[in-house]
Coordinates of C-alpha atoms in Angstrom, one line a residue:
M1202 CA 105.1 136.8 112.7
P1203 CA 102.3 137.0 115.6
A1204 CA 102.4 134.4 117.6
N1205 CA 100.3 131.2 115.9
P1206 CA 98.7 129.0 118.5
K1207 CA 98.2 125.9 116.9
L1208 CA 102.0 125.9 116.9
Q1209 CA 101.7 125.2 120.9
R1210 CA 100.2 121.5 119.6
F1211 CA 103.8 120.4 118.9
P1212 CA 105.9 119.2 121.5
R1213 CA 109.1 120.3 123.0
S1214 CA 112.2 117.6 122.0
K1215 CA 114.3 116.8 123.9
I1216 CA 117.5 115.5 121.7
W1217 CA 117.5 118.4 119.0
D1218 CA 120.2 121.2 119.7
P1219 CA 119.3 124.8 119.7
K1220 CA 120.0 125.6 115.9
T1221 CA 117.5 123.4 115.2
Q1222 CA 115.0 124.3 116.7
K1223 CA 114.9 128.2 115.9
I1224 CA 115.0 126.9 112.4
M1225 CA 112.4 123.8 112.7
D1226 CA 110.2 127.2 114.9
S1227 CA 110.7 128.8 111.9
L1228 CA 109.6 126.5 109.9
R1229 CA 106.2 125.9 111.7
A1230 CA 105.4 128.6 112.1
Y1231 CA 104.8 129.7 108.0
I1232 CA 103.7 125.8 107.2
H1233 CA 101.1 127.4 109.7
R1234 CA 100.6 130.8 109.3
E1235 CA 97.8 132.5 109.5
P1236 CA 95.4 133.5 106.8
Q1237 CA 96.4 130.6 105.1
P1238 CA 97.8 131.3 101.5
T1239 CA 95.2 130.1 98.4
I1240 CA 96.1 127.0 96.7
S1241 CA 96.8 129.5 93.6
K1242 CA 99.5 131.2 95.6
I1243 CA 101.0 128.1 96.7
Q1244 CA 101.2 127.2 93.3
H1245 CA 102.0 130.0 91.8
D1246 CA 105.2 131.1 94.5
S1247 CA 107.3 127.6 93.3
L1248 CA 108.1 128.4 90.1
K1249 CA 110.7 130.5 91.1
A1250 CA 113.4 129.4 88.9
K1251 CA 116.6 128.2 91.4
R1252 CA 119.9 129.1 89.6
L1253 CA 122.2 126.8 88.9
S1254 CA 125.7 126.9 89.4
D1255 CA 128.2 127.1 86.2
T1256 CA 130.2 124.4 87.1
F1257 CA 126.4 122.4 85.7
N1258 CA 124.6 122.3 82.5
C1259 CA 121.0 122.3 82.6
F1260 CA 118.7 122.7 79.9
Q1261 CA 114.9 121.0 78.6
D1262 CA 113.8 118.5 76.3
V1263 CA 109.5 118.9 76.0
L1264 CA 108.7 115.5 74.6
P1265 CA 106.3 115.4 72.0
I1266 CA 102.0 113.9 72.7
S1267 CA 102.6 109.9 71.3
S1268 CA 99.5 108.4 70.3
D1269 CA 96.9 107.3 72.5
D1270 CA 98.1 103.9 73.5
V1271 CA 100.1 105.3 76.9
K1272 CA 97.1 106.5 78.4
D1273 CA 94.9 104.0 77.4
L1274 CA 97.5 101.1 79.1
L1275 CA 97.8 103.2 82.3
V1276 CA 94.5 103.5 82.6
E1277 CA 93.4 99.7 82.3
T1278 CA 95.9 98.6 84.4
I1279 CA 94.7 101.2 87.2
D1280 CA 91.5 99.8 86.5
G1281 CA 92.7 95.9 86.2
V1282 CA 93.3 96.7 90.2
K1283 CA 90.7 98.7 91.4
K1284 CA 88.0 100.2 89.9
I1285 CA 87.6 103.9 91.1
E1286 CA 86.5 107.2 91.0
Y1287 CA 88.8 109.1 89.1
Q1288 CA 89.4 111.3 86.1
R1289 CA 90.2 110.4 82.9
P1290 CA 94.1 111.3 81.7
F1291 CA 94.5 113.4 78.6
L1292 CA 97.8 113.2 77.4
A1293 CA 99.6 116.7 76.9
P1294 CA 103.5 117.5 76.0
V1295 CA 106.5 116.4 79.1
T1296 CA 108.6 118.9 79.7
V1297 CA 111.9 117.0 81.1
E1298 CA 114.8 118.9 82.6
W1299 CA 118.3 117.4 81.9
V1300 CA 121.1 118.6 85.0
G1301 CA 124.3 117.4 84.8
Q1302 CA 128.0 118.0 86.2
K1303 CA 130.0 119.5 83.2
A1304 CA 133.7 118.2 83.0
P1305 CA 136.3 120.5 83.8
S1306 CA 138.5 123.2 81.7
T1307 CA 134.7 123.7 79.5
S1308 CA 132.0 125.8 79.3
R1309 CA 128.6 125.3 79.8
A1310 CA 126.8 125.1 76.4
D1311 CA 124.5 128.7 76.2
A1312 CA 120.4 128.1 76.9
T1313 CA 120.4 129.4 72.8
C1314 CA 122.9 126.2 71.5
P1315 CA 120.8 122.9 69.7
T1316 CA 119.2 120.7 71.8
S1317 CA 121.9 118.5 70.6
E1318 CA 124.8 121.0 71.8
Q1319 CA 124.1 120.5 74.8
W1320 CA 123.1 116.9 74.9
A1321 CA 126.8 116.6 74.3
S1322 CA 128.5 118.9 77.2
L1323 CA 126.1 116.9 78.9
V1324 CA 127.7 113.9 78.4
R1325 CA 131.2 115.2 78.5
G1326 CA 131.3 115.9 82.3
M1327 CA 130.0 112.8 83.3
R1328 CA 132.3 110.3 85.2
S1329 CA 129.8 107.7 85.3
N1330 CA 126.7 106.3 83.1
L1331 CA 124.0 106.6 85.1
T1332 CA 120.9 108.2 84.6
I1333 CA 118.6 109.6 87.3
L1334 CA 115.1 109.5 86.3
H1335 CA 114.4 111.9 89.2
V1336 CA 110.4 113.8 90.5
H1337 CA 110.1 115.8 92.5
G1338 CA 107.8 115.5 96.1
G1339 CA 105.3 118.7 97.3
A1340 CA 102.4 116.7 98.8
F1341 CA 101.5 116.2 94.3
L1342 CA 101.3 120.1 95.6
Y1343 CA 103.9 121.7 95.9
V1344 CA 108.1 121.2 96.4
E1345 CA 109.6 120.6 99.6
N1346 CA 111.3 123.6 99.2
F1347 CA 109.4 126.4 101.6
V1348 CA 109.7 130.1 101.0
L1349 CA 110.1 131.2 104.7
L1350 CA 109.7 134.9 104.1
D1351 CA 113.8 136.1 105.1
V1352 CA 115.2 133.4 106.7
I1353 CA 114.7 130.6 104.3
N1354 CA 114.4 130.7 100.4
A1355 CA 111.8 127.9 99.3
M1356 CA 109.3 126.2 101.0
S1357 CA 105.4 124.8 100.9
S1358 CA 105.1 126.4 96.7
Q1359 CA 103.9 124.7 93.6
G1360 CA 106.6 121.7 92.0
S1361 CA 108.2 121.8 89.5
P1362 CA 111.9 120.6 88.6
E1363 CA 113.5 124.2 88.5
A1364 CA 112.4 124.8 92.3
Y1365 CA 114.5 121.1 92.7
R1366 CA 117.6 122.3 90.9
S1367 CA 119.1 121.5 94.3
T1368 CA 118.5 118.7 94.7
T1369 CA 118.8 117.2 91.2
S1370 CA 122.6 119.2 91.0
Q1371 CA 123.6 117.9 94.2
L1372 CA 122.5 114.4 93.3
A1373 CA 124.5 115.1 89.7
A1374 CA 127.8 115.9 91.1
L1375 CA 128.2 113.2 93.6
S1376 CA 126.6 110.2 91.5
G1377 CA 128.6 111.8 88.8
G1378 CA 125.9 110.8 86.6
R1379 CA 123.0 112.5 84.9
V1380 CA 119.4 113.6 86.2
A1381 CA 116.0 113.3 83.9
S1382 CA 113.6 115.8 86.0
V1383 CA 110.1 115.5 85.2
K1384 CA 107.7 118.3 84.7
Y1385 CA 104.6 117.0 86.2
R1386 CA 101.3 118.0 85.6
L1387 CA 100.4 119.6 89.1
A1388 CA 97.4 118.6 91.2
P1389 CA 94.1 119.6 92.1
Q1390 CA 93.7 121.1 88.5
Y1391 CA 94.5 117.8 87.2
P1392 CA 94.5 114.5 89.9
F1393 CA 95.0 111.5 89.6
P1394 CA 96.0 110.4 87.6
T1395 CA 97.1 113.2 85.7
G1396 CA 100.7 113.4 87.0
L1397 CA 101.4 109.2 86.6
L1398 CA 100.4 109.8 83.3
D1399 CA 104.1 112.2 82.9
V1400 CA 105.8 110.2 84.7
L1401 CA 105.2 107.1 82.2
V1402 CA 105.8 109.0 78.5
A1403 CA 109.5 110.4 80.6
Y1404 CA 110.7 107.1 81.7
L1405 CA 109.3 105.3 77.9
S1406 CA 110.9 108.2 76.2
L1407 CA 114.1 107.1 78.1
L1408 CA 113.5 103.8 76.2
F1409 CA 111.7 104.5 73.4
P1410 CA 113.0 108.0 72.2
H1411 CA 111.2 110.8 70.3
P1412 CA 112.3 111.3 66.7
R1413 CA 113.8 115.4 67.6
S1414 CA 115.5 113.7 70.9
P1415 CA 119.1 114.7 71.6
H1416 CA 119.7 111.3 73.0
Q1417 CA 119.8 107.4 72.5
A1418 CA 117.6 104.9 73.9
I1419 CA 118.9 104.5 77.8
N1420 CA 120.0 100.8 78.8
P1421 CA 117.1 100.8 81.7
S1422 CA 120.2 98.7 83.5
T1423 CA 121.6 102.6 83.8
M1424 CA 119.3 104.2 85.3
V1425 CA 118.0 104.4 88.9
F1426 CA 114.3 106.3 89.6
A1427 CA 114.8 108.8 92.5
G1428 CA 112.1 111.0 94.2
D1429 CA 111.0 111.9 97.9
S1430 CA 107.9 112.1 99.2
S1431 CA 104.8 112.2 96.7
G1432 CA 106.9 112.4 93.7
A1433 CA 108.3 109.1 95.3
N1434 CA 104.8 107.5 95.6
M1435 CA 104.4 107.9 91.6
L1436 CA 107.9 106.0 90.8
Y1437 CA 106.4 103.2 93.1
A1438 CA 103.7 103.3 91.2
L1439 CA 105.9 102.7 87.6
L1440 CA 107.4 99.9 89.3
Q1441 CA 103.9 98.6 89.9
I1442 CA 102.6 99.7 86.3
I1443 CA 105.2 97.4 85.0
R1444 CA 105.0 94.9 86.6
L1445 CA 101.4 94.6 86.3
T1446 CA 101.7 94.7 82.4
Q1447 CA 104.1 92.1 81.7
Q1448 CA 100.9 90.7 79.8
H1449 CA 100.1 93.2 77.8
A1450 CA 99.5 93.4 74.2
P1451 CA 102.3 95.6 72.1
I1452 CA 101.6 99.5 72.0
T1453 CA 103.1 102.4 69.7
F1454 CA 105.0 104.8 71.8
H1455 CA 106.0 107.3 68.6
S1456 CA 107.8 106.0 66.0
H1457 CA 108.2 102.4 68.1
K1458 CA 106.7 99.1 69.1
I1459 CA 106.8 98.8 72.3
K1460 CA 106.1 94.9 73.1
F1461 CA 106.4 94.0 76.7
P1462 CA 107.2 93.0 79.5
L1463 CA 108.8 96.8 79.6
P1464 CA 111.9 97.0 81.8
F1465 CA 113.0 97.5 85.3
P1466 CA 114.9 100.3 86.5
A1467 CA 117.9 99.2 88.4
G1468 CA 116.8 100.6 91.1
L1469 CA 114.3 102.7 93.3
A1470 CA 115.6 104.9 95.3
T1471 CA 114.1 107.0 98.2
L1472 CA 113.7 110.0 100.6
G1473 CA 110.5 110.7 103.1
F1474 CA 108.2 108.3 100.9
N1475 CA 105.2 107.9 101.9
G1476 CA 103.7 105.6 101.7
D1477 CA 100.2 105.7 103.7
P1478 CA 98.8 109.0 102.1
L1479 CA 95.6 110.1 104.1
N1480 CA 98.5 109.7 107.2
S1481 CA 96.6 106.4 108.9
L1482 CA 98.7 104.8 111.5
P1483 CA 100.2 106.1 115.1
S1484 CA 103.9 107.5 114.1
Y1485 CA 101.4 110.6 112.2
T1486 CA 100.8 111.0 115.8
L1487 CA 103.7 109.2 117.6
N1488 CA 106.4 111.2 115.4
R1489 CA 105.0 114.9 115.7
V1490 CA 107.8 115.9 118.0
N1491 CA 110.6 115.3 115.0
D1492 CA 108.1 117.2 111.9
L1493 CA 106.2 119.6 110.6
Y1494 CA 102.5 119.2 109.7
L1495 CA 99.4 120.1 112.3
E1496 CA 96.5 119.7 109.6
I1497 CA 96.2 122.3 107.4
P1498 CA 92.4 122.5 106.2
W1499 CA 92.8 122.7 102.4
S1500 CA 89.1 120.5 103.0
L1501 CA 86.5 122.7 104.9
P1502 CA 85.1 125.2 103.7
S1503 CA 87.2 127.9 105.4
Y1504 CA 90.4 127.2 103.9
P1505 CA 90.6 130.5 101.1
K1506 CA 89.0 130.1 97.9
C1507 CA 89.9 130.2 94.4
E1508 CA 90.4 129.3 91.0
L1509 CA 91.4 126.3 92.5
W1510 CA 90.3 125.7 94.8
P1511 CA 87.6 124.1 96.2
T1512 CA 87.0 121.5 92.8
N1513 CA 83.6 121.8 92.6
P1514 CA 81.8 119.3 92.8
P1515 CA 84.5 119.7 96.3
R1516 CA 86.9 116.7 97.6
S1517 CA 88.7 116.4 100.4
Q1518 CA 92.2 115.6 98.8
V1519 CA 93.5 117.8 96.9
H1520 CA 95.0 114.7 94.4
A1521 CA 92.1 112.5 93.9
T1522 CA 89.2 111.6 95.6
T1523 CA 89.2 110.4 99.3
S1524 CA 87.5 106.8 98.3
A1525 CA 89.9 106.7 94.9
H1526 CA 92.7 105.9 98.0
A1527 CA 92.1 102.5 98.3
H1528 CA 93.8 102.1 95.1
P1529 CA 97.4 100.8 95.4
L1530 CA 98.2 103.4 92.8
L1531 CA 97.7 106.1 94.8
T1532 CA 98.3 104.0 98.5
P1533 CA 101.2 101.9 98.1
A1534 CA 101.1 100.4 101.7
L1535 CA 98.2 98.6 100.1
A1536 CA 100.2 97.2 97.0
H1537 CA 100.2 93.3 97.9
D1538 CA 103.1 92.1 95.9
C1539 CA 106.7 93.2 94.3
S1540 CA 108.6 90.8 94.0
G1541 CA 110.8 90.9 90.9
M1542 CA 111.1 94.8 91.9
P1543 CA 114.8 96.1 91.5
P1544 CA 117.0 97.0 94.8
M1545 CA 115.4 99.6 97.0
W1546 CA 117.2 102.6 99.0
F1547 CA 114.9 104.9 101.8
A1548 CA 115.9 107.3 103.5
V1549 CA 113.9 108.6 106.3
G1550 CA 113.7 110.6 109.5
D1551 CA 111.9 110.2 113.0
E1552 CA 109.2 111.8 111.0
Q1553 CA 105.3 111.7 111.0
I1554 CA 104.8 108.9 107.8
V1555 CA 107.5 106.8 108.5
D1556 CA 105.3 103.8 109.1
G1557 CA 103.7 103.8 105.7
S1558 CA 107.5 103.6 104.1
W1559 CA 108.7 101.2 106.7
A1560 CA 104.9 98.9 105.6
V1561 CA 106.4 99.8 101.9
A1562 CA 109.8 98.8 102.9
R1563 CA 109.2 95.2 105.0
R1564 CA 106.6 93.7 103.4
A1565 CA 109.8 94.3 99.5
A1566 CA 112.2 92.2 102.1
L1567 CA 110.2 89.9 102.6
Q1568 CA 109.0 89.6 98.9
G1569 CA 112.6 89.0 98.2
V1570 CA 113.5 93.0 97.1
Q1571 CA 117.0 94.5 98.4
V1572 CA 115.7 96.7 101.1
D1573 CA 118.3 99.3 102.3
W1574 CA 116.9 101.4 104.8
V1575 CA 118.1 104.5 106.4
R1576 CA 116.5 106.5 109.5
F1577 CA 117.9 109.2 110.4
Q1578 CA 117.1 110.4 114.3
A1579 CA 115.4 112.8 115.3
M1580 CA 114.7 114.3 111.7
P1581 CA 111.7 115.8 109.9
H1582 CA 110.4 115.0 106.2
C1583 CA 112.3 115.2 103.9
F1584 CA 115.3 117.0 106.2
A1585 CA 118.2 117.1 103.5
T1586 CA 115.8 118.8 101.0
L1587 CA 114.5 121.5 103.9
P1588 CA 116.2 125.6 104.2
G1589 CA 118.1 125.6 107.0
L1590 CA 118.8 122.0 107.4
D1591 CA 119.9 121.4 103.8
T1592 CA 123.3 122.3 105.4
A1593 CA 123.2 119.6 108.0
W1594 CA 125.2 117.7 109.1
Q1595 CA 122.8 114.7 108.5
A1596 CA 121.1 116.4 105.3
K1597 CA 124.8 116.4 103.8
A1598 CA 124.8 112.6 105.4
C1599 CA 121.5 111.4 103.6
M1600 CA 122.3 113.1 99.9
Q1601 CA 126.1 111.2 99.2
K1602 CA 124.0 108.0 100.5
W1603 CA 121.4 108.3 98.5
A1604 CA 124.1 109.0 95.7
A1605 CA 126.2 106.0 96.2
F1606 CA 122.9 103.6 95.9
C1607 CA 121.9 105.4 92.9
R1608 CA 125.5 104.5 91.0
A1609 CA 125.8 101.1 92.8
C1610 CA 123.3 99.9 91.4
V1611 CA 124.5 100.6 87.9
E1612 CA 127.9 98.7 89.0
P1613 CA 129.2 95.8 89.8
Q1614 CA 127.7 93.9 93.0
D1615 CA 129.1 93.5 96.2
R1616 CA 128.7 89.5 96.0
G1617 CA 128.4 89.4 99.9
R1618 CA 126.6 92.6 100.7
P1619 CA 123.6 91.1 103.4
R1620 CA 120.2 91.2 101.3
V1621 CA 118.0 92.8 104.0
K1622 CA 120.2 96.1 105.7
A1623 CA 118.6 99.0 108.0
I1624 CA 120.7 101.3 110.4
R1625 CA 119.9 104.3 112.3
V1626 CA 121.8 107.4 111.7
D1627 CA 122.3 109.0 115.8
F1628 CA 121.3 112.6 115.6
S1629 CA 124.2 113.6 118.4
S1630 CA 127.9 111.8 117.2
G1631 CA 126.8 110.4 113.5
R1632 CA 127.1 107.0 114.9
E1633 CA 125.3 104.3 112.4
M1634 CA 123.7 101.8 114.3
E1635 CA 122.9 97.8 112.6
V1636 CA 118.8 97.7 112.8
E1637 CA 117.1 95.2 112.5
L1638 CA 113.6 96.2 110.2
E1639 CA 111.9 94.0 111.1
D1640 CA 110.9 94.3 114.7
E1641 CA 108.1 94.1 117.5
S1642 CA 106.7 97.0 117.8
A1643 CA 106.3 96.8 114.1
L1644 CA 102.4 96.7 112.9
P1645 CA 101.5 93.4 111.4
L1646 CA 100.8 94.8 106.8
D1647 CA 97.2 93.0 107.5
E1648 CA 96.2 95.6 110.5
V1649 CA 98.1 98.9 108.3
E1650 CA 96.4 97.5 105.4
R1651 CA 93.3 97.9 108.0
R1652 CA 93.4 100.5 109.1
V1653 CA 94.2 102.6 106.0
L1654 CA 90.8 100.7 104.6
T1655 CA 89.5 102.7 107.9
M1656 CA 90.9 105.8 107.9
I1657 CA 89.4 107.1 104.3
D1658 CA 85.7 106.2 105.9
Q1659 CA 86.2 108.7 108.5
V1660 CA 88.3 111.3 106.2
E1661 CA 85.6 111.2 104.0
D1662 CA 82.8 111.2 106.8
A1663 CA 84.1 114.5 108.5
F1664 CA 84.1 116.1 104.7
R1665 CA 81.0 115.2 104.6
A1666 CA 80.2 116.8 107.9
A1667 CA 82.5 119.4 107.4
W1668 CA 80.0 120.2 104.0
E1669 CA 76.6 120.8 104.8
G1670 CA 74.7 122.3 104.3
K1671 CA 77.5 124.3 102.2
F1672 CA 75.9 125.0 98.4
V1673 CA 77.5 122.5 96.8
S1674 CA 77.2 121.1 93.1
K1675 CA 76.7 117.9 94.9
L1676 CA 78.8 115.9 97.8

């Protein structure tokens, strides 16, 4: 691959060992390769399924369309918080992939078995009553597992549970539970809030199963939300929806009459949570030395065109209009109220988007939510899922902590545990140091909000300037 002058803009890390530096150089070169692939190709390439070990059960359940009540619930909630420009979603069947470790000395249920037999095989392999509702990341467009030619399998392509089996199978094995991974519809063809609608349908289907479901209703006290990057954002938005709809009138879902409030799950566990999707905060520039991203010019007229992109009329963000990011269901750092929410776990690196996740964690802690904050020194965004880095001790430690938190949420709580715990993990030694979640370097939360809202205007101005004079039906 010829040298890319863009890559000279990345500072050289003084902390990484040679192996980490080599992996990061390769990942950066692939992400910023020229010419950039079309978004259609990114999506197509990511649909390749990862093979799962024979020690796991894996099958898919297609959730049928219910009444429009659930769609109307989401639209009313969005509009009730803030009026924004967005495309009204429509309902479609949602696929959920179930993954769990199989019981010792048993064979995996054949893919041709009736779903009820596959479910029974899944249950036999459980060592915990934990159910993890998993939502994959990838900027709502692609997964965090990039495809790096002959060096690394699958990075930076469109997301799916099939492409995320390495993560879901580890969570199942390490926690002893089962994982339900949501195959939500993807941007740009299905912009906000379509993916969020699919995730809401998946959660309701666990609580209120459809008539042909292989499982009975799952107790929310045994359920934990888990996701990375944009998937974590949607799960946090789902918590906000649960909070915001407490006084809603009953709705019909499949054959069920659902009364509100909806129950919260037992916890939220995130990796690389992105509280600031427009990259408004200082860490986006300051932490480039540890991370993967320069600007990938999706919004510019020069970006390779395909049937999916640019949209007509063009928009600057793949997932939604720029102005829509003023809504707290799109930008978690703008959500003011998280009181009453379940325990939250945040695993981050010294990454470019850490300030946004930090702001969300700090606000939750200030409002009485139990918060676990784990920051791995010098590690990039979603390092535990990146090929090449996923075998590093940091990734293994992160996955262990992720699964342990999920399991702890559904087991009797340790009364002596602190409500807020923040640790920093040293890159070289692995030593864990307790730190203050709220320290003097933290931006005040009102300043975080001001910078996010200012960035919305700046991004939109730059977008309009780039497209000025180009033929589009409307700007």
